[in-house]
Short mmCIF file of C-alpha atoms in Angstrom, two decimals:
data_model
loop_
_atom_site.label_atom_id
_atom_site.label_comp_id
_atom_site.label_asym_id
_atom_site.label_seq_id
_atom_site.Cartn_x
_atom_site.Cartn_y
_atom_site.Cartn_z
CA MET T 1 0.00 0.00 0.00
CA PRO T 2 1.28 3.50 -0.81
CA THR T 3 2.18 5.59 2.21
CA THR T 4 -0.30 8.21 3.40
CA LEU T 5 0.38 11.89 3.96
CA LYS T 6 -0.44 11.38 7.65
CA GLU T 7 2.17 8.61 8.00
CA PHE T 8 4.74 10.65 6.12
CA GLU T 9 4.09 13.79 8.20
CA SER T 10 4.48 11.79 11.43
CA VAL T 11 8.25 11.70 10.77
CA TRP T 12 8.57 15.50 10.46
CA PRO T 13 8.64 16.45 14.20
CA ARG T 14 11.64 14.18 14.80
CA LEU T 15 13.56 15.94 12.01
CA VAL T 16 12.69 19.38 13.42
CA GLU T 17 14.07 18.25 16.78
CA ASP T 18 17.25 16.95 15.13
CA LEU T 19 17.79 20.29 13.39
CA SER T 20 17.02 22.18 16.61
CA ASP T 21 19.54 20.07 18.55
CA HIS T 22 22.13 20.82 15.89
CA CYS T 23 21.52 24.57 16.33
CA GLN T 24 21.64 24.33 20.11
CA GLN T 25 25.15 22.88 20.10
CA TYR T 26 26.17 26.33 18.79
CA LYS T 27 24.15 28.01 21.58
CA LEU T 28 21.88 29.74 19.05
CA PRO T 29 19.80 32.35 20.96
CA LYS T 30 16.21 31.32 21.64
CA GLN T 31 14.67 34.05 19.45
CA SER T 32 16.64 32.80 16.43
CA LEU T 33 15.95 29.13 17.19
CA ASP T 34 12.21 29.79 17.49
CA TRP T 35 12.30 31.64 14.17
CA PHE T 36 14.14 28.77 12.47
CA ARG T 37 11.68 26.18 13.79
CA ARG T 38 8.74 28.32 12.71
CA GLN T 39 10.03 28.91 9.18
CA LEU T 40 10.98 25.23 8.77
CA SER T 41 7.39 24.12 9.21
CA TYR T 42 5.78 27.15 7.52
CA ASN T 43 7.73 26.52 4.32
CA THR T 44 8.14 22.73 4.26
CA VAL T 45 4.83 21.32 5.54
CA GLY T 46 1.45 21.86 3.93
CA GLY T 47 1.99 20.69 0.35
CA LYS T 48 0.96 17.40 -1.23
CA CYS T 49 4.46 15.93 -0.51
CA ASN T 50 4.28 13.78 -3.66
CA ARG T 51 8.04 13.94 -4.17
CA GLY T 52 8.87 12.97 -0.60
CA MET T 53 6.31 10.18 -0.36
CA SER T 54 7.62 8.77 -3.66
CA VAL T 55 10.87 7.85 -1.90
CA VAL T 56 8.93 5.69 0.58
CA ASP T 57 6.70 4.14 -2.08
CA THR T 58 9.60 3.44 -4.45
CA SER T 59 11.65 1.83 -1.66
CA SER T 60 8.68 -0.34 -0.74
CA ILE T 61 8.32 -1.51 -4.36
CA LEU T 62 12.06 -2.16 -4.73
CA LEU T 63 12.20 -4.21 -1.50
CA ASN T 64 8.82 -5.84 -2.20
CA ARG T 65 7.55 -5.23 1.33
CA THR T 66 5.83 -2.64 3.46
CA LEU T 67 8.36 -0.47 5.26
CA THR T 68 8.11 -0.29 9.04
CA GLY T 69 10.02 1.17 11.96
CA GLU T 70 13.50 2.45 11.19
CA ASP T 71 13.25 1.43 7.50
CA TYR T 72 10.22 3.65 7.12
CA PHE T 73 11.89 6.48 9.01
CA ARG T 74 15.05 6.43 6.88
CA SER T 75 13.18 6.45 3.57
CA ALA T 76 10.81 9.16 4.83
CA ALA T 77 13.79 11.22 6.09
CA LEU T 78 15.23 11.20 2.56
CA GLY T 79 11.78 12.14 1.30
CA TRP T 80 11.65 15.10 3.67
CA MET T 81 15.06 16.18 2.39
CA ILE T 82 13.46 16.55 -1.06
CA GLU T 83 10.65 18.55 0.57
CA LEU T 84 13.31 20.80 2.18
CA LEU T 85 14.89 21.24 -1.25
CA GLN T 86 11.46 22.11 -2.65
CA ALA T 87 10.90 24.61 0.19
CA PHE T 88 14.28 26.23 -0.56
CA PHE T 89 13.30 26.59 -4.23
CA LEU T 90 9.81 27.92 -3.47
CA VAL T 91 10.83 30.57 -0.91
CA SER T 92 13.41 31.85 -3.41
CA ASP T 93 11.11 31.52 -6.43
CA ASP T 94 8.32 33.47 -4.74
CA ILE T 95 10.68 36.41 -4.13
CA MET T 96 11.93 36.31 -7.75
CA ASP T 97 8.37 36.13 -9.13
CA SER T 98 6.85 38.62 -6.65
CA SER T 99 4.26 35.93 -5.87
CA LYS T 100 1.54 36.63 -3.31
CA THR T 101 0.36 33.28 -1.97
CA ARG T 102 1.71 29.77 -1.63
CA ARG T 103 -0.42 26.78 -0.54
CA GLY T 104 -3.22 29.15 0.47
CA SER T 105 -1.08 31.30 2.82
CA PRO T 106 0.99 34.43 2.21
CA CYS T 107 4.41 33.71 0.69
CA TRP T 108 7.00 33.62 3.47
CA TYR T 109 8.69 36.89 2.43
CA LEU T 110 5.28 38.64 2.64
CA VAL T 111 4.69 37.62 6.27
CA PRO T 112 4.96 41.11 7.89
CA GLU T 113 8.05 40.66 10.05
CA VAL T 114 9.94 38.44 7.55
CA LYS T 115 10.62 40.45 4.37
CA MET T 116 14.15 39.76 3.03
CA VAL T 117 15.15 37.63 6.02
CA ALA T 118 13.45 35.05 3.79
CA ILE T 119 16.60 34.89 1.65
CA ASN T 120 18.67 33.65 4.59
CA ASP T 121 15.81 31.34 5.58
CA ALA T 122 15.93 29.79 2.10
CA PHE T 123 19.67 29.12 2.52
CA MET T 124 18.96 27.46 5.88
CA LEU T 125 16.33 25.19 4.34
CA GLU T 126 18.91 23.97 1.84
CA SER T 127 21.64 23.54 4.48
CA SER T 128 19.25 21.51 6.65
CA ILE T 129 19.33 18.74 4.02
CA TYR T 130 23.04 18.16 4.63
CA VAL T 131 22.73 18.30 8.44
CA LEU T 132 20.14 15.49 8.29
CA LEU T 133 21.99 13.54 5.63
CA LYS T 134 25.14 13.50 7.76
CA LYS T 135 23.23 12.52 10.91
CA TYR T 136 21.49 9.51 9.36
CA PHE T 137 23.60 8.35 6.43
CA ARG T 138 27.24 9.17 7.20
CA GLN T 139 28.03 5.52 7.95
CA GLU T 140 26.49 4.29 4.67
CA LYS T 141 28.55 3.34 1.62
CA SER T 142 26.17 5.53 -0.37
CA TYR T 143 26.74 8.67 1.75
CA VAL T 144 28.90 10.52 -0.79
CA ASP T 145 26.63 9.39 -3.64
CA LEU T 146 23.58 10.74 -1.81
CA MET T 147 25.33 14.03 -1.08
CA GLU T 148 26.53 14.43 -4.67
CA LEU T 149 23.06 13.57 -5.97
CA PHE T 150 21.46 16.37 -3.94
CA HIS T 151 24.17 18.84 -5.02
CA GLU T 152 23.91 17.91 -8.70
CA VAL T 153 20.11 17.98 -8.85
CA THR T 154 20.08 21.33 -7.04
CA PHE T 155 22.45 22.77 -9.64
CA GLN T 156 20.39 21.29 -12.49
CA THR T 157 17.23 22.87 -11.09
CA GLU T 158 18.95 26.24 -10.79
CA LEU T 159 20.07 26.00 -14.44
CA GLY T 160 16.43 25.40 -15.42
CA GLN T 161 15.32 28.37 -13.32
CA LEU T 162 17.94 30.61 -14.95
CA CYS T 163 16.81 29.65 -18.44
CA ASP T 164 13.16 30.21 -17.44
CA LEU T 165 13.83 33.66 -15.94
CA LEU T 166 15.79 34.81 -19.00
CA THR T 167 13.44 33.26 -21.59
CA ALA T 168 10.14 34.48 -20.16
CA PRO T 169 10.49 37.56 -17.93
CA GLU T 170 7.01 38.69 -16.87
CA ASP T 171 7.66 42.32 -17.81
CA ASN T 172 9.15 41.79 -21.27
CA VAL T 173 7.10 39.73 -23.73
CA ASN T 174 9.13 38.53 -26.70
CA LEU T 175 7.75 35.43 -28.36
CA ASP T 176 10.85 35.19 -30.58
CA ASN T 177 12.61 34.10 -27.38
CA PHE T 178 10.37 31.01 -27.08
CA SER T 179 10.95 27.58 -28.64
CA LEU T 180 10.06 23.99 -27.88
CA GLU T 181 13.79 23.34 -27.32
CA LYS T 182 13.86 25.98 -24.58
CA PHE T 183 10.60 24.62 -23.15
CA SER T 184 12.20 21.16 -22.95
CA PHE T 185 15.38 22.45 -21.32
CA ILE T 186 13.46 24.47 -18.73
CA VAL T 187 11.14 21.60 -17.89
CA ILE T 188 13.78 18.89 -17.75
CA PHE T 189 16.17 20.90 -15.60
CA LYS T 190 13.71 22.92 -13.49
CA THR T 191 11.21 20.12 -12.79
CA ALA T 192 11.97 16.62 -14.07
CA TYR T 193 15.30 16.01 -12.31
CA TYR T 194 14.21 16.90 -8.78
CA SER T 195 10.54 15.87 -9.03
CA PHE T 196 10.85 12.57 -10.90
CA TYR T 197 14.43 11.32 -11.04
CA LEU T 198 15.63 12.36 -7.56
CA PRO T 199 13.08 10.35 -5.49
CA VAL T 200 13.83 7.16 -7.44
CA ALA T 201 17.62 7.67 -7.43
CA LEU T 202 17.54 8.20 -3.64
CA SER T 203 15.52 5.00 -3.22
CA LEU T 204 17.93 3.03 -5.40
CA HIS T 205 20.84 4.19 -3.21
CA LEU T 206 18.92 3.50 0.01
CA CYS T 207 17.97 -0.03 -1.07
CA GLY T 208 21.40 -0.92 -2.48
CA PHE T 209 20.31 -1.13 -6.14
CA ALA T 210 21.99 2.04 -7.46
CA THR T 211 23.98 0.39 -10.24
CA PRO T 212 24.99 2.64 -13.15
CA LYS T 213 22.58 0.68 -15.38
CA ASN T 214 19.62 1.12 -12.99
CA LEU T 215 20.28 4.84 -12.54
CA GLN T 216 20.51 5.30 -16.32
CA THR T 217 17.27 3.36 -16.88
CA ALA T 218 15.53 5.50 -14.26
CA MET T 219 16.76 8.68 -15.96
CA ASP T 220 15.77 7.47 -19.46
CA ILE T 221 12.17 6.91 -18.32
CA LEU T 222 11.64 9.58 -15.67
CA ILE T 223 13.04 12.61 -17.50
CA PRO T 224 10.62 12.20 -20.47
CA MET T 225 7.87 11.49 -17.93
CA GLY T 226 8.64 14.79 -16.20
CA GLU T 227 8.47 16.56 -19.55
CA TYR T 228 5.06 14.96 -20.23
CA PHE T 229 3.89 15.98 -16.74
CA GLN T 230 4.73 19.65 -17.40
CA ALA T 231 3.07 19.68 -20.84
CA GLN T 232 0.00 18.20 -19.12
CA ASP T 233 0.22 20.89 -16.43
CA ASP T 234 0.30 23.60 -19.12
CA TYR T 235 -2.69 22.02 -20.88
CA LEU T 236 -4.68 21.92 -17.61
CA ASP T 237 -3.72 25.55 -16.87
CA ALA T 238 -5.53 26.69 -20.02
CA PHE T 239 -8.28 24.11 -20.53
CA ALA T 240 -9.24 22.59 -17.15
CA ASP T 241 -12.20 23.75 -15.07
CA PRO T 242 -10.66 25.91 -12.28
CA LYS T 243 -13.09 24.34 -9.77
CA VAL T 244 -11.68 20.89 -10.55
CA LEU T 245 -8.09 22.12 -10.93
CA GLY T 246 -8.26 23.92 -7.58
CA LYS T 247 -6.68 27.10 -8.94
CA ILE T 248 -7.08 29.64 -11.71
CA GLY T 249 -4.53 29.21 -14.50
CA THR T 250 -2.13 32.13 -14.93
CA ASP T 251 0.37 30.92 -17.58
CA ILE T 252 -0.93 33.21 -20.34
CA GLN T 253 -0.94 36.37 -18.22
CA ASP T 254 2.44 35.43 -16.67
CA ASN T 255 4.16 35.14 -20.08
CA LYS T 256 5.14 31.51 -19.39
CA CYS T 257 7.20 29.65 -22.01
CA SER T 258 4.56 26.91 -21.90
CA TRP T 259 4.03 23.85 -24.07
CA LEU T 260 0.82 25.33 -25.45
CA VAL T 261 2.19 28.69 -26.58
CA ASN T 262 5.13 26.95 -28.26
CA GLN T 263 2.78 24.59 -30.11
CA ALA T 264 0.65 27.61 -31.07
CA LEU T 265 3.72 29.42 -32.45
CA LYS T 266 4.38 26.44 -34.74
CA LYS T 267 0.82 26.46 -36.10
CA VAL T 268 -0.22 30.14 -36.40
CA THR T 269 -0.75 32.10 -39.62
CA PRO T 270 0.96 35.53 -39.73
CA GLU T 271 -2.39 37.13 -38.74
CA GLN T 272 -2.85 34.76 -35.82
CA ARG T 273 0.73 35.42 -34.72
CA LYS T 274 -0.13 39.13 -34.45
CA ILE T 275 -3.07 38.29 -32.16
CA LEU T 276 -0.76 36.19 -30.00
CA GLU T 277 1.91 38.91 -29.84
CA ALA T 278 -0.63 41.58 -28.93
CA ASN T 279 -2.29 39.58 -26.16
CA TYR T 280 0.14 37.03 -24.66
CA GLY T 281 1.73 37.97 -21.35
CA GLN T 282 -0.68 40.88 -20.74
CA LYS T 283 -2.06 41.27 -17.23
CA ASN T 284 -5.70 41.45 -18.23
CA SER T 285 -8.44 38.88 -18.68
CA GLU T 286 -9.66 40.19 -22.07
CA CYS T 287 -6.23 39.60 -23.62
CA GLU T 288 -6.11 36.17 -21.94
CA ALA T 289 -9.53 35.30 -23.41
CA LYS T 290 -8.30 36.20 -26.92
CA VAL T 291 -5.31 33.88 -26.52
CA LYS T 292 -7.60 31.07 -25.30
CA THR T 293 -9.91 31.64 -28.29
CA LEU T 294 -6.87 31.30 -30.55
CA TYR T 295 -5.88 28.08 -28.76
CA HIS T 296 -9.37 26.71 -29.53
CA GLU T 297 -9.14 27.79 -33.20
CA LEU T 298 -5.80 25.97 -33.46
CA LYS T 299 -7.44 22.86 -31.91
CA LEU T 300 -4.66 22.64 -29.32
CA ALA T 301 -6.77 20.59 -26.87
CA GLU T 302 -7.26 17.84 -29.47
CA PHE T 303 -3.61 18.10 -30.49
CA TYR T 304 -2.54 17.69 -26.85
CA GLU T 305 -4.81 14.66 -26.32
CA ASN T 306 -3.29 12.88 -29.34
CA TRP T 307 0.23 13.86 -28.26
CA GLU T 308 -0.48 12.54 -24.73
CA GLU T 309 -1.50 9.13 -26.05
CA GLU T 310 1.67 8.92 -28.17
CA ARG T 311 3.89 9.99 -25.26
CA VAL T 312 2.26 7.55 -22.81
CA ALA T 313 2.49 4.68 -25.32
CA ASP T 314 6.21 5.44 -25.70
CA LEU T 315 6.70 5.50 -21.91
CA LYS T 316 4.82 2.20 -21.52
CA THR T 317 7.09 0.62 -24.16
CA LYS T 318 10.18 1.79 -22.25
CA ILE T 319 8.76 0.50 -18.95
CA ALA T 320 8.00 -2.91 -20.49
CA LYS T 321 11.68 -3.23 -21.47
CA VAL T 322 13.03 -2.56 -17.94
CA ASP T 323 15.60 -5.19 -16.99
CA GLU T 324 14.79 -6.30 -13.43
CA SER T 325 17.93 -8.42 -13.01
CA GLU T 326 19.75 -5.77 -10.91
CA GLY T 327 16.87 -5.06 -8.51
CA LEU T 328 15.00 -2.36 -10.43
CA LYS T 329 11.25 -2.97 -10.81
CA LYS T 330 8.82 -1.98 -13.57
CA GLY T 331 6.31 -1.21 -10.81
CA VAL T 332 8.33 1.89 -9.79
CA PHE T 333 7.62 3.56 -13.13
CA GLU T 334 4.08 2.21 -13.43
CA ALA T 335 3.29 3.85 -10.07
CA PHE T 336 4.58 7.25 -11.28
CA LEU T 337 2.73 7.03 -14.59
CA GLY T 338 -0.45 5.89 -12.86
CA LYS T 339 -0.51 9.06 -10.76
CA ILE T 340 -0.28 11.46 -13.70
CA TYR T 341 -1.95 9.84 -16.72
CA LYS T 342 -5.32 11.54 -17.40
CA ARG T 343 -5.16 13.51 -14.15
CA SER T 344 -7.54 16.49 -13.85
CA LYS T 345 -5.67 18.54 -11.23
#
């Protein structure tokens, strides 16, 4: 059985105590310690935790048993390290994007007394990963591999963020800057590595199955899956019912280098291109409506649905060919694909 959010969250208080103990050995003043504990939970807890829980579920599939006791704790601790990485990215991202809310609450930097202290808080969220990793995995053969994996995936994500910020600044709309190649780079580096590959790679190291072949197989399947996930996200942003999606899509107004706008740019007539250039990335709903009308004229929803079936068929073919002789299991990838195929939110 997949782990539940409640089970996964039950591990979190122990990690907060570990991090607090680490601070107290330096005699950190109480005011600062209280602040650190508060920001840890404000920024790390409260999401869906899909990335973190995937470490537990993948480990359970690889070992072919339900994890209990210390086994569960260790896999969940690695999962929470991904959630800390995610928190580090989100606190920083929200400042860069001047975002207002995150998970239904004000972004951390907009909490009245926080402001730009949030930058240092983001650094501390990232550093917390390595405090916990050392505490629980220093004796493991895989310790250096785990550490390098976190460092490398962090750098990859930052490369994706850089490309995204330079390709699609909110205040400077230039559709000549967009391309499907840039979309792919942004998505693979900003999302696919840390959201899809990282949980499985951590599980392979934890369970002792991190052979070069297994890690390469995981990458070959999970990176294209992450790309599919983001294209699906972009499709839902424009075409899904906001009540079902749980949010109002903002990609068009935010000048996002999305899958849809790049497909549109490949299909438009010169007249349609002018409509797109005049209305994309504008902060008003009338312009957004004109872009959506153009998307309908270009039959992008139907195009996406056909593309999705082709992409999923390709992923299923790759999964069917997975060699299980070194401990990797097809079920790992089937579980990931099962969560995202035909999702509505």
